[in-house]
Amino acid sequence: MTRRKNTMNLIGDPWIPVIFEEGVTRLVSLQELYEKAEVIRDLILNPPQRISVMRLLICISQAALDGPTDEDDWLSCRELIIPESLKYLEARRGKFELFGEQPFLQVKDLDPIDNATLDKLDFGLASGNNPTLFDHGADKEGRPHQPAWIALMLLTYQCFSPGGRIGVTTWGRTKTGNGSSEHAPCLESSPMHSILRGEHLAHTIHLNLLTREQVKTLPGGQWGVPIWDAFPSSQQGEDVNALTHSYLGRLVPLSRAILLHPASTYCTLANGLSYPKLPAGREPMVTVVLKGKGNNQKPAYLNINLSRHAWRELGSLLNLNRMGVAGGALALDHLVALGGQTVDFWVGGLVADRGKLLDVAEWNFSLPLKLLDSTQIEKYRKGVEKANQGESCVRDAIGKYCNYLKAEAGGFKAKAVSAYWTTLDAGHKKLIDIACNPCAPMEQWREFLIKTIHDTYGQACPHETSRQIQAFAVGRRALRIGRTDA
C-alpha cells in the first residue's frame, strides 16, 4: 500500500484530473491548471465534482479580477484571467494547505470528535447515506486515502453534502447545532446545474464568469469575498452573514464543519454554515422556474428527473426572459454578445431524496445560438408540448386496447412510454433543427411524432388474433396529435 503523504497544498500539488488537447490525462495542481489552461481540453470529473471544481475556479478568477464590472469588461477580460489568477493564488498559498495552521475548507477550532471516516466524503463509497451495492471494500475503520483524493472529495462534499443527522461538537465556544443538517447549496431540490464549455479550459472559465452588474440582480446583490479570505470565527455573526449572502461567499461554501487529520482515516464532521434558500438565495448556475398559478406562483429550482432527458427542459434551461429570480443560468446572458454558430452546453447534477443520494446525471448539447432567440425557443417549447401530447396519446390508446381485452394496462403503458421517449431522446436534434430554421414548419416534427406513436403502439400491443386485431383498431383511433400554428 502506498504510504500516505502528510502534506498537501492545492495550489502546488496535483489533485484535479484533466485531459489535455493531445489526449493525455493526469492530475494537475491549481497553479499548473491556470498555467496550462489554454491547452487543457476539459476536466475529467463526475457531475458533482465538475460543478464543485468549476465553482472553485470561477471564484478564484472572479476574486483575482475583482470583476468584471459589466459586459464590455467581461468581453475584454479573457486575457487577464490566467495572469491575475496566478498572482492571486501565489499571494494566498498558505490558505490552500489541506493540513496545517489554516486548513482549506476546514474549521481549525473544532473540538475533535472523529465521528466519521474519510469514506463519508465520497458519495460513491459505502458510508452513511451511501449504498453498499457497488462498493465491496467498506470497512468500519475507513480506508486510507491520498491527499489529492481528499482535496477533491472535501470540496465536492462542501458543495453537495446531503442533509440529515450529523455529529455535534463545539466550534470555538459555540455548539454546532442540534445534530441535524440541511442540504448543501448545490443539492437544494436536486437542481440541474448548467455550464458553458469553450474550446479549452481557459475559455470555459471565461464563459462562466458573471459581471458585477449581473450579481446585483441576485437576491441581496452582494459581491463578497471567498471563504478563505474571511474565514468566520463561529457559526454566527456579521462575518457569517456576509459570506452566506454574497456571490463569492456562496460559490465555495462551508456547509459542513470538518477537521481532517494528516495520518488518520477518521475526521470530525458537524454542521457548518447555513445558506439562504430560494427566494432569499439563488445559485447562479441553476435554472429557476415559477411553479403554481396566478398569485400562488413561487420560484423553484428546475430539478433533475432521472426518467427524463434534459432536452425536454431546454425551453426552461435557455430562458433569458428573466422575471425576478426566475430564468436560466446567469452566464447564458453572455451568449447574446458572442459570435459563432454553436455553443457547448453541459447540464448535470446529483439527485437526492431527502437525505438519501440516488444518482448522478449529465447531458451535453451542441446548441445553435439561434435557439436563444425568443421566437425560436418558443417554437421549441411548443414542440416539447406536442411530444408530451404524444405520450398522452400512447397511454390513451393502450388503455382503450386493454379495456377492450379486459386486460391490465399498467405494464403495457409503462413499457410503451419508455420506448416512446427513448426514440424521441435519440431524435430530439430534429426539433432543435426545426426550431432554429424559420422556414421549417412544425408539421415536420408532428409527422415524426405521429410515426413514433404508431410504431410504439404497434410494438407494445400484440395484434395477431382476431380479438387482438379488434382491440388494436379501437385503441389506434386515439393516436392523433393536433396540428400547430408554427
XYZ file of C-alpha atoms in Angstrom:
486
model
C 0.000 0.000 0.000
C 1.269 3.492 -0.901
C 2.212 5.472 2.171
C 0.007 8.493 2.612
C 1.626 11.889 2.240
C 1.028 14.145 5.245
C 1.322 17.470 3.427
C -0.774 18.843 0.606
C -1.117 22.274 -0.970
C -3.910 22.639 -3.504
C -2.013 25.355 -5.375
C 1.249 23.464 -5.788
C 0.342 19.761 -5.563
C -1.642 17.887 -8.267
C -5.222 16.856 -7.438
C -7.522 17.876 -10.335
C -8.000 15.276 -13.136
C -7.849 16.887 -16.605
C -7.435 15.918 -20.242
C -5.028 17.872 -22.449
C -5.615 18.673 -26.118
C -3.337 15.819 -27.234
C -5.405 13.338 -25.188
C -3.055 12.966 -22.203
C -4.873 12.652 -18.866
C -3.349 13.340 -15.443
C -3.724 15.286 -12.208
C -2.727 18.946 -12.088
C -2.420 21.499 -9.303
C -4.294 24.787 -9.343
C -1.105 26.536 -10.424
C -0.487 24.186 -13.352
C -4.157 24.278 -14.291
C -4.004 28.034 -14.782
C -0.573 27.946 -16.412
C -1.788 25.392 -18.989
C -5.475 26.305 -19.129
C -5.257 27.080 -22.851
C -4.051 23.545 -23.690
C -6.275 21.698 -21.194
C -9.329 20.497 -23.083
C -11.550 19.680 -20.124
C -11.922 18.388 -16.580
C -12.339 14.611 -16.119
C -14.846 14.576 -13.292
C -18.276 13.228 -12.434
C -21.130 15.782 -12.328
C -20.928 16.949 -8.678
C -17.130 17.088 -8.861
C -17.216 19.056 -12.133
C -19.647 21.580 -10.692
C -17.634 21.961 -7.479
C -14.274 22.439 -9.212
C -15.790 24.883 -11.711
C -17.236 26.908 -8.835
C -13.789 26.994 -7.226
C -12.124 28.134 -10.466
C -14.789 30.767 -11.077
C -14.432 32.019 -7.502
C -10.635 32.269 -7.777
C -10.798 34.017 -11.154
C -13.527 36.474 -10.140
C -11.758 37.343 -6.887
C -8.479 37.816 -8.777
C -10.108 40.108 -11.344
C -12.358 41.775 -8.750
C -14.882 41.685 -11.544
C -15.552 42.012 -14.450
C -17.721 45.068 -13.929
C -20.052 44.886 -16.918
C -20.479 43.104 -20.243
C -17.860 45.238 -22.016
C -15.409 44.487 -19.216
C -16.285 40.788 -19.471
C -15.569 40.732 -23.208
C -12.113 42.231 -22.656
C -11.030 40.348 -19.504
C -10.322 36.955 -21.065
C -6.574 37.570 -21.477
C -6.287 38.696 -17.840
C -7.756 35.577 -16.240
C -4.598 33.443 -16.250
C -2.001 36.025 -15.087
C -4.271 37.609 -12.480
C -5.393 34.252 -11.082
C -1.800 33.010 -10.788
C -0.818 36.218 -8.998
C -3.831 35.869 -6.690
C -3.020 32.252 -5.819
C 0.647 32.954 -5.153
C -0.338 35.552 -2.558
C -2.596 33.027 -0.803
C -0.578 29.832 -0.956
C -0.810 29.309 2.806
C -4.624 29.392 2.691
C -4.763 26.368 0.391
C -2.995 23.879 2.660
C -5.067 20.747 3.247
C -3.481 20.306 6.686
C -1.778 22.840 8.930
C -2.485 26.189 10.550
C -5.165 27.296 8.078
C -6.598 24.054 6.649
C -8.543 24.543 3.407
C -12.351 24.432 3.838
C -11.983 23.150 7.391
C -12.595 24.561 10.857
C -9.362 24.532 12.826
C -11.152 25.471 16.068
C -13.457 22.429 16.068
C -13.345 20.233 19.140
C -12.274 16.904 17.521
C -14.742 14.046 17.924
C -13.580 11.879 14.969
C -17.154 10.767 14.266
C -16.842 9.961 10.536
C -14.467 8.107 8.244
C -12.939 9.757 5.191
C -15.087 7.433 3.053
C -18.031 9.636 4.025
C -16.661 12.394 1.774
C -17.059 10.259 -1.362
C -20.669 9.796 -2.489
C -19.621 6.648 -4.360
C -18.292 4.773 -1.330
C -20.406 2.859 1.176
C -20.693 5.080 4.236
C -23.590 6.801 5.969
C -26.181 7.738 3.314
C -24.324 5.933 0.537
C -25.447 2.425 -0.520
C -23.126 -0.583 -0.499
C -24.387 -2.014 -3.803
C -21.320 -1.127 -5.873
C -18.754 -0.844 -3.088
C -17.462 -4.040 -1.520
C -14.404 -2.549 0.144
C -16.200 -0.832 3.004
C -14.554 -1.018 6.412
C -15.947 0.382 9.653
C -12.494 1.839 10.364
C -12.468 3.557 6.981
C -9.917 3.332 4.201
C -6.739 5.371 3.852
C -6.839 7.916 1.029
C -4.216 10.071 -0.628
C -4.351 13.859 -0.066
C -5.225 14.510 -3.735
C -8.348 12.356 -3.329
C -9.212 14.023 -0.016
C -8.888 17.528 -1.502
C -11.303 16.787 -4.349
C -13.808 14.986 -2.124
C -13.686 17.690 0.554
C -14.507 20.409 -1.979
C -17.315 18.345 -3.521
C -18.752 17.400 -0.130
C -18.946 21.032 0.979
C -20.968 21.830 -2.153
C -23.226 18.744 -2.275
C -23.449 17.112 1.155
C -26.966 15.783 1.854
C -28.979 16.797 4.875
C -29.793 14.511 7.789
C -28.407 13.581 11.172
C -24.886 14.815 11.842
C -22.335 14.984 14.645
C -22.379 17.708 17.286
C -19.268 19.350 18.686
C -18.099 22.864 19.555
C -16.708 25.484 17.199
C -14.731 27.827 19.388
C -17.184 28.319 22.233
C -20.326 27.589 20.222
C -22.163 24.294 19.852
C -22.567 23.243 16.192
C -26.327 22.791 16.307
C -28.727 20.069 17.425
C -27.494 17.177 15.290
C -29.483 17.869 12.125
C -28.334 19.409 8.857
C -29.826 20.722 5.619
C -28.693 20.009 2.074
C -25.614 21.937 0.966
C -26.397 24.769 -1.508
C -25.714 22.754 -4.688
C -28.056 19.924 -3.650
C -31.109 22.002 -2.752
C -34.020 20.469 -4.728
C -31.577 18.288 -6.756
C -31.222 21.034 -9.379
C -29.902 20.976 -12.921
C -26.627 22.916 -12.997
C -25.606 24.495 -16.313
C -22.049 25.102 -17.520
C -20.979 26.637 -20.833
C -17.947 24.895 -22.322
C -15.327 26.506 -24.539
C -12.612 25.119 -26.791
C -10.264 24.840 -23.785
C -10.470 25.295 -20.016
C -9.418 28.961 -20.044
C -12.296 29.719 -22.408
C -14.687 27.651 -20.271
C -13.772 29.655 -17.163
C -14.286 32.915 -19.050
C -17.700 31.900 -20.397
C -18.983 31.198 -16.881
C -17.810 34.356 -15.110
C -20.506 36.787 -14.006
C -20.244 40.552 -14.093
C -20.832 42.734 -11.058
C -23.935 44.050 -12.817
C -25.298 40.505 -13.094
C -24.525 39.791 -9.444
C -26.572 42.844 -8.456
C -29.639 41.060 -9.849
C -29.190 38.151 -7.408
C -31.020 38.206 -4.048
C -29.047 40.586 -1.837
C -26.848 41.620 -4.764
C -23.604 41.412 -2.756
C -20.294 40.606 -4.467
C -18.490 39.478 -1.283
C -15.197 37.648 -0.769
C -14.245 33.942 -0.845
C -14.411 31.889 2.359
C -10.594 31.638 2.604
C -10.243 35.431 2.710
C -12.791 35.929 5.501
C -12.970 32.701 7.474
C -15.594 33.045 10.223
C -14.733 32.651 13.883
C -18.049 30.885 14.620
C -21.358 29.886 13.034
C -22.946 33.222 13.867
C -22.103 36.868 13.434
C -21.908 39.591 10.819
C -18.944 37.942 9.086
C -21.042 34.796 8.556
C -23.965 36.775 7.147
C -21.679 38.487 4.630
C -20.326 35.120 3.470
C -23.590 33.227 3.170
C -25.465 36.061 1.436
C -22.817 37.046 -1.134
C -21.913 35.710 -4.576
C -18.255 34.843 -3.909
C -19.050 33.660 -0.394
C -21.592 31.126 -1.698
C -19.530 29.821 -4.637
C -17.297 27.731 -2.369
C -19.477 27.036 0.677
C -18.622 25.792 4.151
C -21.832 23.809 4.611
C -20.127 21.350 6.968
C -17.677 21.964 9.798
C -14.921 19.445 9.062
C -11.496 18.806 10.566
C -9.109 16.323 8.956
C -6.045 14.662 10.447
C -2.926 14.017 8.330
C -2.475 10.357 9.273
C -5.995 9.223 10.200
C -8.869 7.553 8.361
C -11.269 9.489 10.612
C -12.366 13.117 10.604
C -14.640 15.366 12.612
C -17.877 16.151 10.777
C -20.518 18.573 12.075
C -22.911 21.212 10.812
C -21.328 24.222 9.129
C -22.790 27.482 7.874
C -26.429 27.818 6.846
C -27.019 29.321 3.388
C -30.257 31.078 2.389
C -32.565 29.128 0.091
C -34.845 30.392 -2.652
C -36.043 33.077 -2.870
C -33.610 34.626 -0.351
C -30.629 32.988 -2.072
C -30.149 31.847 -5.672
C -27.499 29.602 -7.208
C -26.331 31.364 -10.418
C -25.551 28.126 -12.327
C -29.071 26.812 -11.773
C -32.339 27.446 -13.644
C -35.242 28.877 -11.654
C -38.825 28.300 -12.805
C -42.126 29.598 -11.483
C -44.470 26.900 -10.193
C -48.128 27.367 -9.418
C -50.722 29.691 -10.935
C -51.534 33.373 -10.618
C -50.772 34.862 -7.231
C -49.701 31.442 -5.940
C -46.648 31.244 -8.199
C -43.423 30.520 -6.344
C -39.845 30.241 -7.621
C -38.257 26.778 -7.580
C -35.111 25.236 -8.985
C -35.545 23.155 -12.122
C -34.698 19.757 -10.708
C -33.231 16.665 -12.334
C -35.740 13.949 -13.145
C -33.832 10.713 -13.664
C -36.544 9.424 -16.008
C -36.467 12.500 -18.289
C -33.771 13.510 -20.762
C -32.734 17.152 -20.380
C -33.727 18.063 -23.977
C -37.294 18.232 -22.699
C -36.241 21.038 -20.336
C -34.252 23.197 -22.773
C -37.152 25.633 -23.044
C -36.615 26.484 -19.364
C -32.836 26.000 -19.257
C -32.320 28.531 -22.068
C -34.835 31.076 -20.791
C -33.250 34.537 -20.940
C -36.530 36.348 -20.297
C -35.861 36.843 -16.591
C -38.638 37.551 -14.091
C -37.095 38.295 -10.702
C -35.004 35.266 -9.737
C -36.632 33.128 -12.459
C -34.693 32.266 -15.611
C -31.784 30.196 -16.862
C -28.215 30.194 -15.542
C -26.923 33.770 -15.480
C -23.832 33.042 -17.603
C -26.130 32.378 -20.581
C -26.625 36.136 -20.924
C -23.077 36.388 -22.340
C -24.044 34.368 -25.390
C -26.088 37.249 -26.765
C -22.877 39.242 -27.292
C -20.818 36.373 -28.729
C -20.318 35.486 -32.358
C -20.207 31.930 -33.653
C -22.758 29.366 -34.671
C -22.993 26.949 -31.739
C -22.259 26.657 -28.030
C -21.404 23.586 -25.968
C -23.892 23.404 -23.120
C -23.386 20.982 -20.213
C -26.183 20.131 -17.775
C -25.933 17.849 -14.759
C -26.005 17.340 -11.031
C -26.655 14.988 -8.139
C -30.098 13.664 -7.199
C -31.190 13.083 -3.609
C -34.439 12.024 -1.971
C -34.348 13.778 1.389
C -31.076 12.543 2.881
C -30.642 9.604 0.513
C -28.426 10.025 -2.544
C -29.939 8.403 -5.641
C -27.734 9.012 -8.677
C -25.771 11.490 -10.765
C -26.823 12.662 -14.223
C -25.320 14.733 -17.019
C -26.067 15.721 -20.600
C -24.084 17.549 -23.284
C -25.613 19.656 -26.042
C -24.102 21.433 -29.016
C -26.709 24.137 -29.482
C -27.165 26.688 -32.274
C -27.085 30.179 -30.786
C -30.243 30.886 -32.798
C -32.129 28.781 -30.271
C -31.687 31.557 -27.692
C -33.925 33.843 -29.738
C -37.296 34.211 -28.024
C -39.193 33.203 -31.176
C -37.118 30.079 -31.757
C -37.169 28.912 -28.136
C -40.959 29.362 -28.052
C -41.187 27.239 -31.192
C -39.052 24.632 -29.413
C -41.292 24.686 -26.326
C -44.338 24.025 -28.489
C -42.512 21.045 -29.969
C -41.941 19.618 -26.488
C -45.624 20.176 -25.697
C -46.513 18.172 -28.806
C -44.182 15.393 -27.646
C -45.987 15.335 -24.297
C -49.288 15.093 -26.176
C -47.818 12.100 -27.970
C -47.233 10.347 -24.645
C -50.847 11.008 -23.652
C -51.994 9.537 -26.970
C -49.965 6.377 -26.404
C -51.339 5.979 -22.877
C -54.912 6.584 -24.027
C -54.615 4.176 -26.949
C -53.161 1.394 -24.807
C -55.859 2.000 -22.198
C -58.577 1.512 -24.820
C -56.795 -1.560 -26.209
C -56.544 -3.210 -22.783
C -60.051 -2.185 -21.801
C -61.411 -3.946 -24.881
C -59.472 -7.081 -23.933
C -60.325 -6.648 -20.233
C -56.579 -6.763 -19.509
C -54.429 -4.820 -17.027
C -52.927 -1.793 -18.826
C -50.224 -0.747 -16.350
C -47.390 -2.896 -17.664
C -48.221 -2.169 -21.307
C -48.272 1.592 -20.694
C -45.003 1.732 -18.761
C -43.126 -0.245 -21.392
C -44.613 1.739 -24.273
C -43.991 5.156 -22.721
C -40.379 4.213 -22.036
C -39.933 3.098 -25.662
C -41.629 6.268 -26.945
C -39.305 8.608 -25.075
C -36.242 6.523 -25.907
C -36.995 7.123 -29.590
C -37.527 10.849 -29.040
C -34.403 11.136 -26.882
C -32.396 9.793 -29.814
C -34.167 12.095 -32.281
C -34.525 15.348 -30.327
C -31.964 17.049 -32.583
C -34.727 17.129 -35.222
C -36.711 19.509 -33.017
C -33.674 21.732 -32.404
C -33.029 21.993 -36.155
C -36.685 22.718 -36.924
C -36.950 25.338 -34.166
C -33.809 27.138 -35.380
C -34.915 27.239 -39.016
C -37.602 29.921 -39.562
C -38.548 28.215 -42.837
C -39.015 24.749 -41.313
C -42.660 24.107 -40.388
C -43.516 22.381 -37.125
C -45.549 19.953 -39.219
C -42.253 18.091 -39.799
C -41.945 17.460 -36.065
C -45.615 16.490 -35.813
C -45.163 13.923 -38.590
C -42.171 12.459 -36.753
C -44.235 12.222 -33.557
C -47.157 10.568 -35.354
C -44.854 7.939 -36.840
C -43.290 7.369 -33.418
C -46.586 6.913 -31.561
C -47.855 4.491 -34.208
C -44.602 2.498 -34.113
C -44.652 2.477 -30.309
C -48.279 1.380 -30.159
C -47.696 -1.360 -32.712
C -44.726 -2.756 -30.802
C -46.467 -2.596 -27.415
C -49.820 -4.130 -28.325
C -49.986 -7.602 -29.892
C -52.434 -7.785 -32.820
C -52.396 -11.347 -34.111
C -55.675 -12.940 -33.034
C -58.988 -11.592 -34.291
C -59.863 -10.195 -30.853
C -56.447 -8.504 -30.555
C -56.898 -7.003 -34.021
C -60.274 -5.568 -32.994
C -58.792 -4.154 -29.781
C -55.849 -2.758 -31.736
C -58.180 -0.907 -34.102
C -60.144 0.567 -31.189
C -57.017 1.869 -29.494
C -55.425 3.185 -32.679
C -58.195 5.759 -33.072
C -56.684 7.652 -30.102
C -53.347 8.160 -31.871
C -53.942 11.729 -33.001
C -51.785 14.802 -32.464
C -53.306 18.155 -33.371
C -51.691 20.476 -35.867
C -49.768 23.549 -34.726
C -49.755 27.102 -35.990
C -45.965 27.218 -36.384
